[in-house]
Amino acid sequence: MEHEFWHERWAKKEIGFHEGTVNQYLYDHWPDLAGKSNETVLVPLCGKAHDMWWLHDRGHPIIGVELSDIACKDFFEEAGEKANVRPGEPFTTFRHDNLQLWCGDFFQLVPEDLKHIRLVYDRAALIALPPEMRKGYVEHLTAVIPDGTRILLITLDYDTEIKGPPFNVSDKEVRELYQNDYKIEHILTNTLAKDHPFTKRKGLENASESVFRLTKL
């Protein structure tokens, strides 16, 4: 899971993890997380998720963090929007209105970057990482977001060995990763139907998605 892995996946358009539509769990559960606020939303490892336009259309400024410049360019081009691109270190920024994609390594974020963040949306970050990288991801996220930040976390679990991403993350692992620093609310677990696009594509017999609301203590 070095940088080259992700650059190669995007270059070859091997992006089965990209949904292409607004996530139903975001649509259903975001209002309970955010209330009527228009606070800035951090979307780690964001790819070119349509979810960011949905959040933006509801008045939220967005900071998406993404390693691939292809994903950042495609995100705006596919929406027919032009972005102001500002090269820099450690992040090149793509900006349209109050929606920003920071192109670079998530692990280069520092607390000063995110001191105004109060909301996080993670549909494809935790499950994009193999087991050995998840603890480091959670520790770094915890280090750079303020106390009180609320997270909508969506995970995927399955019991067959397949080549990720997306990788399987159990509800038990979520609790182990977040229990020391977050209040954890398990909203739901939904078994995926056998004709669901993901289970069908991967040939899975048993797969489920879970939704969590996390609050940093």
C-alpha positions as MATLAB code, in Angstrom:
seq = 'MEHEFWHERWAKKEIGFHEGTVNQYLYDHWPDLAGKSNETVLVPLCGKAHDMWWLHDRGHPIIGVELSDIACKDFFEEAGEKANVRPGEPFTTFRHDNLQLWCGDFFQLVPEDLKHIRLVYDRAALIALPPEMRKGYVEHLTAVIPDGTRILLITLDYDTEIKGPPFNVSDKEVRELYQNDYKIEHILTNTLAKDHPFTKRKGLENASESVFRLTKL';
ca = [
       0.000    0.000    0.000;
       2.807    2.401   -0.868;
       1.992    5.596   -2.764;
       2.811    3.922   -6.057;
       0.058    1.355   -5.478;
      -2.618    4.037   -5.414;
      -1.133    6.045   -8.276;
      -1.134    2.873  -10.385;
      -4.740    2.020   -9.483;
      -5.950    5.444  -10.567;
      -3.793    5.476  -13.702;
      -5.242    2.108  -14.757;
      -8.753    3.138  -13.631;
      -8.872    0.118  -11.316;
     -11.226    1.938   -8.984;
     -13.932   -0.549   -8.095;
     -14.042    1.153   -4.692;
     -15.514    4.289   -6.325;
     -19.304    4.304   -5.862;
     -20.279    6.792   -8.552;
     -23.403    7.837   -6.636;
     -24.210    9.464   -3.318;
     -23.948    6.910   -0.525;
     -27.348    5.975    0.917;
     -26.061    5.869    4.498;
     -24.735    9.415    4.130;
     -28.125   10.535    2.869;
     -29.951    8.765    5.703;
     -27.705    9.532    8.678;
     -25.840   12.766    8.006;
     -28.665   15.015    9.277;
     -28.512   13.348   12.716;
     -24.745   13.828   12.862;
     -24.507   17.400   11.596;
     -27.858   18.814   12.613;
     -28.500   22.145   10.897;
     -24.858   23.203   11.048;
     -22.834   24.256    8.033;
     -19.490   23.357    9.565;
     -16.524   22.319    7.443;
     -16.307   18.593    6.672;
     -13.050   16.657    6.400;
     -13.186   13.741    3.948;
      -9.983   11.676    4.315;
      -8.767    9.522    1.382;
     -11.663   11.009   -0.550;
     -10.971    9.860   -4.117;
     -13.522   11.530   -6.390;
     -16.550   10.662   -4.280;
     -19.813   12.287   -5.381;
     -20.658   12.503   -1.687;
     -18.562   15.664   -1.446;
     -20.810   17.507   -3.909;
     -23.843   16.366   -1.906;
     -22.348   17.764    1.290;
     -21.260   20.948   -0.488;
     -24.773   21.462   -1.871;
     -26.063   21.375    1.697;
     -23.874   24.304    2.693;
     -20.814   22.544    4.072;
     -17.325   23.744    3.147;
     -15.302   20.639    2.253;
     -11.684   19.611    2.694;
     -11.023   16.329    0.918;
      -7.579   14.765    1.219;
      -6.471   12.551   -1.654;
      -3.114   11.189   -2.794;
      -3.930   10.892   -6.513;
      -3.885   13.991   -8.695;
      -5.869   12.012  -11.295;
      -8.706   11.593   -8.785;
      -8.598   15.307   -7.918;
      -8.719   16.381  -11.565;
     -11.451   13.885  -12.442;
     -13.582   15.016   -9.516;
     -14.024   18.507  -10.933;
     -13.947   17.608  -14.621;
     -16.694   14.995  -14.294;
     -18.892   17.567  -12.568;
     -18.216   20.112  -15.319;
     -16.555   22.466  -12.864;
     -13.203   24.227  -13.034;
     -10.877   24.212  -10.063;
      -8.247   26.756   -9.147;
      -5.076   24.675   -8.711;
      -2.359   25.911   -6.385;
       0.814   23.768   -6.294;
       2.483   23.513   -2.915;
       4.088   21.322   -0.266;
       2.995   19.054    1.248;
      -0.317   19.567   -0.591;
      -1.398   20.897   -3.955;
      -4.856   22.388   -3.518;
      -7.739   22.147   -5.975;
     -10.408   24.693   -5.066;
     -13.875   25.473   -6.384;
     -16.017   27.773   -4.292;
     -15.606   26.463   -0.708;
     -14.828   22.904   -1.789;
     -11.149   22.014   -1.600;
      -9.229   18.867   -2.425;
      -5.785   18.677   -0.891;
      -3.667   16.440   -3.080;
      -0.965   14.747   -1.038;
      -0.249   12.345    1.797;
      -2.891   12.268    4.546;
      -0.144   11.568    7.074;
       1.374   15.004    6.359;
      -1.616   16.771    7.911;
      -0.920   18.699   11.111;
      -3.371   19.966   13.779;
      -3.044   23.550   12.521;
      -4.512   22.462    9.180;
      -7.709   21.167   10.772;
      -8.217   23.318   13.863;
     -11.590   24.486   12.481;
     -12.866   20.979   11.646;
     -15.831   19.610   13.602;
     -17.190   16.998   11.157;
     -15.566   14.050    9.375;
     -17.034   11.705    6.772;
     -15.243    8.363    6.332;
     -16.807    5.982    3.867;
     -13.671    4.868    2.059;
     -10.637    5.671    4.207;
     -10.539    3.042    6.954;
     -11.656    0.244    4.611;
      -9.073    1.308    2.020;
      -6.237    0.363    4.352;
      -4.878   -3.102    5.172;
      -4.907   -4.167    8.834;
      -1.329   -3.115    9.527;
      -2.041    0.500    8.518;
      -5.377    1.098   10.247;
      -4.060    1.782   13.735;
      -1.663    4.400   12.357;
      -4.463    6.011   10.367;
      -6.744    6.284   13.402;
      -3.924    7.577   15.597;
      -3.013   10.265   13.074;
      -6.620   11.307   12.520;
      -7.081   11.546   16.279;
      -3.949   13.676   16.592;
      -4.995   16.254   13.985;
      -8.725   16.800   14.638;
     -10.050   18.814   17.594;
     -11.844   17.331   20.583;
     -15.580   17.121   20.038;
     -15.258   16.365   16.327;
     -18.040   14.072   15.091;
     -17.401   11.331   12.527;
     -19.780    9.366   10.337;
     -17.936    6.101    9.708;
     -19.114    3.467    7.239;
     -17.405    0.074    7.191;
     -17.562   -3.142    5.212;
     -17.152   -6.667    6.553;
     -17.001  -10.040    4.781;
     -15.744  -13.512    5.649;
     -14.007  -14.494    2.417;
     -10.374  -13.832    1.605;
     -10.311  -11.484   -1.359;
      -7.793   -8.970   -2.543;
      -8.699   -5.492   -1.323;
      -9.272   -2.647   -1.268;
     -11.896   -2.361    0.010;
     -10.832   -4.479    2.971;
     -13.073   -6.066    5.573;
     -13.265   -4.233    8.905;
     -15.345   -5.872   11.624;
     -17.462   -4.032   14.194;
     -15.162   -5.500   16.851;
     -12.123   -3.939   15.180;
     -13.842   -0.557   14.999;
     -14.336   -0.656   18.763;
     -10.738   -1.698   19.351;
      -9.407    1.098   17.153;
     -11.548    3.948   18.485;
     -12.570    3.043   22.047;
      -9.760    4.887   23.832;
     -10.419    8.293   22.285;
     -14.010    8.323   21.058;
     -17.582    7.851   22.136;
     -18.815    5.097   19.802;
     -22.438    4.773   18.703;
     -23.228    1.779   16.489;
     -26.126    2.940   14.328;
     -26.747   -0.146   12.216;
     -25.373   -3.201   10.447;
     -26.927   -4.136    7.122;
     -26.415   -7.481    5.371;
     -25.773   -7.014    1.663;
     -27.981   -8.931   -0.734;
     -26.345  -11.516   -2.972;
     -27.226   -9.395   -6.012;
     -25.650   -6.256   -4.517;
     -23.043   -4.921   -6.997;
     -20.151   -5.483   -4.569;
     -21.045   -8.995   -3.431;
     -21.874   -9.995   -6.993;
     -18.612   -8.624   -8.395;
     -16.489  -10.254   -5.706;
     -18.447  -13.523   -5.513;
     -19.136  -13.115   -1.792;
     -21.670  -15.182    0.127;
     -21.744  -13.042    3.267;
     -21.009   -9.334    3.457;
     -22.360   -6.474    5.536;
     -21.964   -2.744    6.007;
     -22.020   -0.956    9.342;
     -22.565    2.683   10.225;
     -21.060    4.344   13.292;
     -21.261    7.792   14.824;
     -18.028    8.665   16.642;
     -17.306   11.661   18.829;
     -13.727   12.493   19.796;
     -13.429   12.876   23.557;
];
